[in-house]
PDB file of C-alpha atoms in Angstrom:
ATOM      1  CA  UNK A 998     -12.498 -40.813  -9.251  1.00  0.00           C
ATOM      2  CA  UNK A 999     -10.475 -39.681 -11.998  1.00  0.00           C
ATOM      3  CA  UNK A1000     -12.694 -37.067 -12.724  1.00  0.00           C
ATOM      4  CA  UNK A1001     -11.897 -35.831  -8.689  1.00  0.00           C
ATOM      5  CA  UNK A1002      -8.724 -34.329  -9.041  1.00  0.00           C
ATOM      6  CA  UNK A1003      -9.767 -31.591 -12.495  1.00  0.00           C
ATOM      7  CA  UNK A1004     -13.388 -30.939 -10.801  1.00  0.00           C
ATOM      8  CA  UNK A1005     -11.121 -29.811  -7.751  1.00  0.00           C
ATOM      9  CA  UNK A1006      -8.588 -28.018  -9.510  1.00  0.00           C
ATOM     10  CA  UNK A1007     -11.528 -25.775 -11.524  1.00  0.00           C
ATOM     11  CA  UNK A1008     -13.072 -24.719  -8.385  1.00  0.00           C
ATOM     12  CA  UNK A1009     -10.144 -23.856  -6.702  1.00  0.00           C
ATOM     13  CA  UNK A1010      -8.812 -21.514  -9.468  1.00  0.00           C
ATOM     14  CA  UNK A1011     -12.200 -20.623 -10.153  1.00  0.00           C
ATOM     15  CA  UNK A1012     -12.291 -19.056  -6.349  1.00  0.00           C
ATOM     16  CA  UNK A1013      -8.773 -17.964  -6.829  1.00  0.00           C
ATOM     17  CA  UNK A1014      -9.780 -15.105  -8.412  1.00  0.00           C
ATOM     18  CA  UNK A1015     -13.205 -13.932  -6.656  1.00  0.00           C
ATOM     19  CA  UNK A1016     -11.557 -13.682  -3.274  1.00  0.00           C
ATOM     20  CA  UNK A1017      -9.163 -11.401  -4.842  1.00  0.00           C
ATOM     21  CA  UNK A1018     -12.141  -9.796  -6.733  1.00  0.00           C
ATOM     22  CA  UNK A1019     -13.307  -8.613  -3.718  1.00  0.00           C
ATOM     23  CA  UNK A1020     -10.747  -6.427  -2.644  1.00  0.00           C
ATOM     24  CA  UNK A1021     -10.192  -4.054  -5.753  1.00  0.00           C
ATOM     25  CA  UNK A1022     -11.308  -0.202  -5.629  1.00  0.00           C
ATOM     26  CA  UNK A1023     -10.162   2.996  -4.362  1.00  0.00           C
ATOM     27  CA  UNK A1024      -9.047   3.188  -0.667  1.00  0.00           C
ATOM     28  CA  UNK A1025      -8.181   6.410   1.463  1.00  0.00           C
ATOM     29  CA  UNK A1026      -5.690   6.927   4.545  1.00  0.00           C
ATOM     30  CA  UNK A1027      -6.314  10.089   6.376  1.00  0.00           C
ATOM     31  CA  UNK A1028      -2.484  10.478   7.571  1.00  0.00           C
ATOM     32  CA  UNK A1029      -3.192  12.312  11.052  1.00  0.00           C
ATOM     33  CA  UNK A1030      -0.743  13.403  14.230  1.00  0.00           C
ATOM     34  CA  UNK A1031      -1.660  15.222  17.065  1.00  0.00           C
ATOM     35  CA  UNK A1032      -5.213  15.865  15.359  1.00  0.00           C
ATOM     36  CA  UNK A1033      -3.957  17.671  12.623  1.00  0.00           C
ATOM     37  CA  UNK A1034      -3.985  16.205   9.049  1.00  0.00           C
ATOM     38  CA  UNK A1035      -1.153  15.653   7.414  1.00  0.00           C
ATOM     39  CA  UNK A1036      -1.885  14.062   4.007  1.00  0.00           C
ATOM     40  CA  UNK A1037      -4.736  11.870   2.666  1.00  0.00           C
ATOM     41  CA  UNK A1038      -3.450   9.026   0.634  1.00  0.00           C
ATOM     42  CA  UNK A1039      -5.521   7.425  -2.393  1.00  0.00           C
ATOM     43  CA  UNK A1040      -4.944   3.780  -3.201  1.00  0.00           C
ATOM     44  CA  UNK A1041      -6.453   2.150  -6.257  1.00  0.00           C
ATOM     45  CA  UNK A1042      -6.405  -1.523  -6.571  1.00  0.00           C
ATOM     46  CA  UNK A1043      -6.932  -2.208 -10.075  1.00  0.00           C
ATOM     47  CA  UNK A1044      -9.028  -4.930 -11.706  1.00  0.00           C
ATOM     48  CA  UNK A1045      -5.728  -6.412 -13.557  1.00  0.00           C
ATOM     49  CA  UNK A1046      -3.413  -6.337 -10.543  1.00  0.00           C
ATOM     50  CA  UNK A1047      -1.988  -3.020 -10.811  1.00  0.00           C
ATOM     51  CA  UNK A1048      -2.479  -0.174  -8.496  1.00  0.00           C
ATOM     52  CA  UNK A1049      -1.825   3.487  -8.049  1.00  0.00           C
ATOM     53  CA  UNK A1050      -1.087   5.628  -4.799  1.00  0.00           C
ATOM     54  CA  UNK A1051      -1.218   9.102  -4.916  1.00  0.00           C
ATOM     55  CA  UNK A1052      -0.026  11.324  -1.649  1.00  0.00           C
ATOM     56  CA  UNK A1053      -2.690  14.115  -1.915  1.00  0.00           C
ATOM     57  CA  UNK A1054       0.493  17.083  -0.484  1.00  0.00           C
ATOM     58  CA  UNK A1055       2.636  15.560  -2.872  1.00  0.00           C
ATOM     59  CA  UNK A1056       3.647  15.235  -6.666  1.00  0.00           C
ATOM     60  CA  UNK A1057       4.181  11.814  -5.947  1.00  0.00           C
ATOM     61  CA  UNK A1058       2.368   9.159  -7.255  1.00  0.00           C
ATOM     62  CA  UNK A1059       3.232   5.298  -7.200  1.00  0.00           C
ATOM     63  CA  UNK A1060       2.644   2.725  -9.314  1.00  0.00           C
ATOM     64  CA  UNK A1061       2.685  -1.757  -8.933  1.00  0.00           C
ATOM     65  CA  UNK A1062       1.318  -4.256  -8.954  1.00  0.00           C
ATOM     66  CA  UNK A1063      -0.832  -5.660  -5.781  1.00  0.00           C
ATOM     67  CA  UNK A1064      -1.741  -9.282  -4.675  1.00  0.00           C
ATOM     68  CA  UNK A1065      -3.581 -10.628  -1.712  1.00  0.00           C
ATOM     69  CA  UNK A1066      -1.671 -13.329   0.297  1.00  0.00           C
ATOM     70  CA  UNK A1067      -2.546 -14.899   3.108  1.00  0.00           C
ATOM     71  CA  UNK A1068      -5.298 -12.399   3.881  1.00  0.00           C
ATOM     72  CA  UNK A1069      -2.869  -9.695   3.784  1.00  0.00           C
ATOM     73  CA  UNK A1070      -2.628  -6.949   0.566  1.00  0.00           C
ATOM     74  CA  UNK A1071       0.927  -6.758  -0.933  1.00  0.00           C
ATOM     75  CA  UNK A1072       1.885  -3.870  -2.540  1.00  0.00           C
ATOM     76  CA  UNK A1073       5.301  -4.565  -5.039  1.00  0.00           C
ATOM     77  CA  UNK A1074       5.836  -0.931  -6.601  1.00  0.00           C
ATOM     78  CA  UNK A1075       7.827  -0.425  -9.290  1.00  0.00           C
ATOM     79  CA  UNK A1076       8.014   3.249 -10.250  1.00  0.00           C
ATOM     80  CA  UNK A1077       7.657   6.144  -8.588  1.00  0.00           C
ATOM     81  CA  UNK A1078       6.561   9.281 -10.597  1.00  0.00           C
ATOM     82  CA  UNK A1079       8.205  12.447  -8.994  1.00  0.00           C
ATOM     83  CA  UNK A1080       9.095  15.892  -9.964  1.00  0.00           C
ATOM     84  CA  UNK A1081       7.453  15.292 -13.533  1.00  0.00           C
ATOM     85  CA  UNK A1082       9.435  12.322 -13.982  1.00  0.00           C
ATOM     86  CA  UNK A1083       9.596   8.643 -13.764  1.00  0.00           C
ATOM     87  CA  UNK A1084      12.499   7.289 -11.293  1.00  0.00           C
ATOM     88  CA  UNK A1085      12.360   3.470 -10.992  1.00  0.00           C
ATOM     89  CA  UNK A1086      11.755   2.336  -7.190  1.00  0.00           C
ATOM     90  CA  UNK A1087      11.275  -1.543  -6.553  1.00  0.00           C
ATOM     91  CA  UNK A1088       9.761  -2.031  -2.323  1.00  0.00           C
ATOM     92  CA  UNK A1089       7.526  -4.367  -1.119  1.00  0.00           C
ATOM     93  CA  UNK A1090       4.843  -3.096   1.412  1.00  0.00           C
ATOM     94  CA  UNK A1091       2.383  -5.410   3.123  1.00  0.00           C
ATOM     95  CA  UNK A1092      -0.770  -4.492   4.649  1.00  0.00           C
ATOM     96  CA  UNK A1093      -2.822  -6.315   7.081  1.00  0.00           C
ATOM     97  CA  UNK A1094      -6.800  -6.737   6.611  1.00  0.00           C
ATOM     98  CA  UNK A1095      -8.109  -5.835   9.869  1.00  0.00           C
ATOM     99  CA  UNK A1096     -12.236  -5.619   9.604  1.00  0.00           C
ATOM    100  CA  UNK A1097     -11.732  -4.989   6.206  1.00  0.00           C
ATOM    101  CA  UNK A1098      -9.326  -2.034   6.803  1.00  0.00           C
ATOM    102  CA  UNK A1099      -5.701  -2.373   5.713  1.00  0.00           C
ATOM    103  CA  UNK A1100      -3.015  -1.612   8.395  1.00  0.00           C
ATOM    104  CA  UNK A1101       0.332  -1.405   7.534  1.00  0.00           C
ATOM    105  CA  UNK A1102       2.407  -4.612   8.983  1.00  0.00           C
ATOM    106  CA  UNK A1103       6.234  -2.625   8.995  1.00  0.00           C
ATOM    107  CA  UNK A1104       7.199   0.093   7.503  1.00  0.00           C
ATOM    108  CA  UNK A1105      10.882  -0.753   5.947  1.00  0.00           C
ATOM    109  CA  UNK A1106      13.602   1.829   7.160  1.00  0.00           C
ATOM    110  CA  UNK A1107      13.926   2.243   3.237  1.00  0.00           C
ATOM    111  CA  UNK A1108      10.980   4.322   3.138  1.00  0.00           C
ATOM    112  CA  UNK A1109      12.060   6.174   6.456  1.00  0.00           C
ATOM    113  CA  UNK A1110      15.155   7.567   4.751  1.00  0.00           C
ATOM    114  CA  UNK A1111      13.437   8.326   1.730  1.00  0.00           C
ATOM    115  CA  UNK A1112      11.171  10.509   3.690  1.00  0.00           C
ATOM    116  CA  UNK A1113      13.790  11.902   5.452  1.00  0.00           C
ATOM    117  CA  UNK A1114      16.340  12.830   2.663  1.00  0.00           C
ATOM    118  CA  UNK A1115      12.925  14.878   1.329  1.00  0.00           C
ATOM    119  CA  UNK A1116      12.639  16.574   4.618  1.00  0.00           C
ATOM    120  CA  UNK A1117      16.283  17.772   4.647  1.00  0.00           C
ATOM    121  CA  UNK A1118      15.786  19.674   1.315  1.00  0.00           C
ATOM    122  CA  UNK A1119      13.681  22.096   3.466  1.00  0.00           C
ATOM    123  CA  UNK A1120      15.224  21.913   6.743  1.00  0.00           C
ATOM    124  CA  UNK A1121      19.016  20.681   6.245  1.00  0.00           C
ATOM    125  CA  UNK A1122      19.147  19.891  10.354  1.00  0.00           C
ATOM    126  CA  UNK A1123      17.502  17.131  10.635  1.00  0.00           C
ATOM    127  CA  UNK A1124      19.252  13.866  12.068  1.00  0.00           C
ATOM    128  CA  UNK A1125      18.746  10.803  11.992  1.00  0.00           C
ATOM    129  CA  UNK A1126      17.748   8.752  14.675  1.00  0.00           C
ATOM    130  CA  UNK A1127      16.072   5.615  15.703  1.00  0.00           C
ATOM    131  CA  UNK A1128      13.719   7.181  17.866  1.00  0.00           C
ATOM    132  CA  UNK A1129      13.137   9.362  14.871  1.00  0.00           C
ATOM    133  CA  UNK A1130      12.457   6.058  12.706  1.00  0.00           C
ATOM    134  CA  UNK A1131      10.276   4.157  15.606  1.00  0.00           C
ATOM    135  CA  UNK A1132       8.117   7.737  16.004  1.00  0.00           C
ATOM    136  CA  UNK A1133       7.900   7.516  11.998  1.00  0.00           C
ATOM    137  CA  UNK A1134       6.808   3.983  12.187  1.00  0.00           C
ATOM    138  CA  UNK A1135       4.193   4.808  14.691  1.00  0.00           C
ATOM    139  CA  UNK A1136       2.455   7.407  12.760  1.00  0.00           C
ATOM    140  CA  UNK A1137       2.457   5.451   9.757  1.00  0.00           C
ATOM    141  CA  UNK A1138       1.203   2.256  11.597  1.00  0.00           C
ATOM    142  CA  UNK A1139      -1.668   5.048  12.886  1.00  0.00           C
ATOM    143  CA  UNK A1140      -3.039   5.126   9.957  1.00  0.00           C
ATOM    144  CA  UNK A1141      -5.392   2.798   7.506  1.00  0.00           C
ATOM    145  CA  UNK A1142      -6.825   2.326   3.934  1.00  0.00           C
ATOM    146  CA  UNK A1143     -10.412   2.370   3.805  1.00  0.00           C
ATOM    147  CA  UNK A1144     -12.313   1.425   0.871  1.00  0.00           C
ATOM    148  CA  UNK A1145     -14.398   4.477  -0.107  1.00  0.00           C
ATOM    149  CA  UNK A1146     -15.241   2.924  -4.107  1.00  0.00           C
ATOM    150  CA  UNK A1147     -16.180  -0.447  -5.059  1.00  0.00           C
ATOM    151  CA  UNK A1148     -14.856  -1.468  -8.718  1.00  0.00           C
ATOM    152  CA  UNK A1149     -17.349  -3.758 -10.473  1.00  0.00           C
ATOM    153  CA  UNK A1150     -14.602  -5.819 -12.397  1.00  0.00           C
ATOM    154  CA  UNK A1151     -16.106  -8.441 -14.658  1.00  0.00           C
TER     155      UNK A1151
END
């Protein structure tokens, strides 16, 4: 009996870190509206926790850490690299795993107004709006990560 309780502990930490295991590679969102492509995105989940996403019609690429919890992938990101430099960026994105596809859950309005103050450097017009935020949230809940490499991490 008192052997129960470290037997116990072992295999749960010991399974801790396969399920995880079986989520890290490279992943790819084909961003589409109105069947036109907009941008593919490519998200690597590392072998030590970290991950990458790069925007493929961007300079942008960010960088975090990832975690699965609950059965859904959380993406904390730290630093965005833009413009050939480093800006510091903390968010908190969380994916669902939907047949082994990740769909985002909500997209914060953060993100919405980063997206838009890029926009307005080309076209100075635009307002915003909620329907403008809801239509943004739509496309982005449109889309998915889809693993396209498997990383053998041992």
């Amino acid at each position: 009996m008192r052997y129960l309780i470290p037997i116990m502990t072992f295999i749960f930490l010991g399974n801790a870190g396969k399920s995880q295991s079986l989520f890290q590679g490279e992943y790819r969102m084909d961003n589409i509206v109105d069947d036109s492509l907009l941008s593919t995105v490519i998200l690597k989940l590392n072998c030590n926790g970290t991950y990458i996403r790069n925007i493929s019609d961007s300079s942008q690429i960010a960088y975090g850490k990832w975690k699965m919890k609950s059965g859904n992938l959380v993406l904390s990101g730290d630093s965005v690299f833009v413009n050939n430099k480093i800006e510091i960026v903390k968010y908190k994105l969380v994916y669902e795993n939907i047949e082994n596809k990740f769909h985002i859950k909500s997209v914060p309005k953060k993100e919405y107004l980063e997206m838009l103050s890029e926009v307005r450097k080309f076209v100075p017009n635009v307002k915003q709006t909620r329907e403008g935020y809801k239509e943004y949230e739509k496309q982005m809940k449109a889309g998915y990560y889809e693993k396209v490499i498997e990383y053998n991490c041992k």
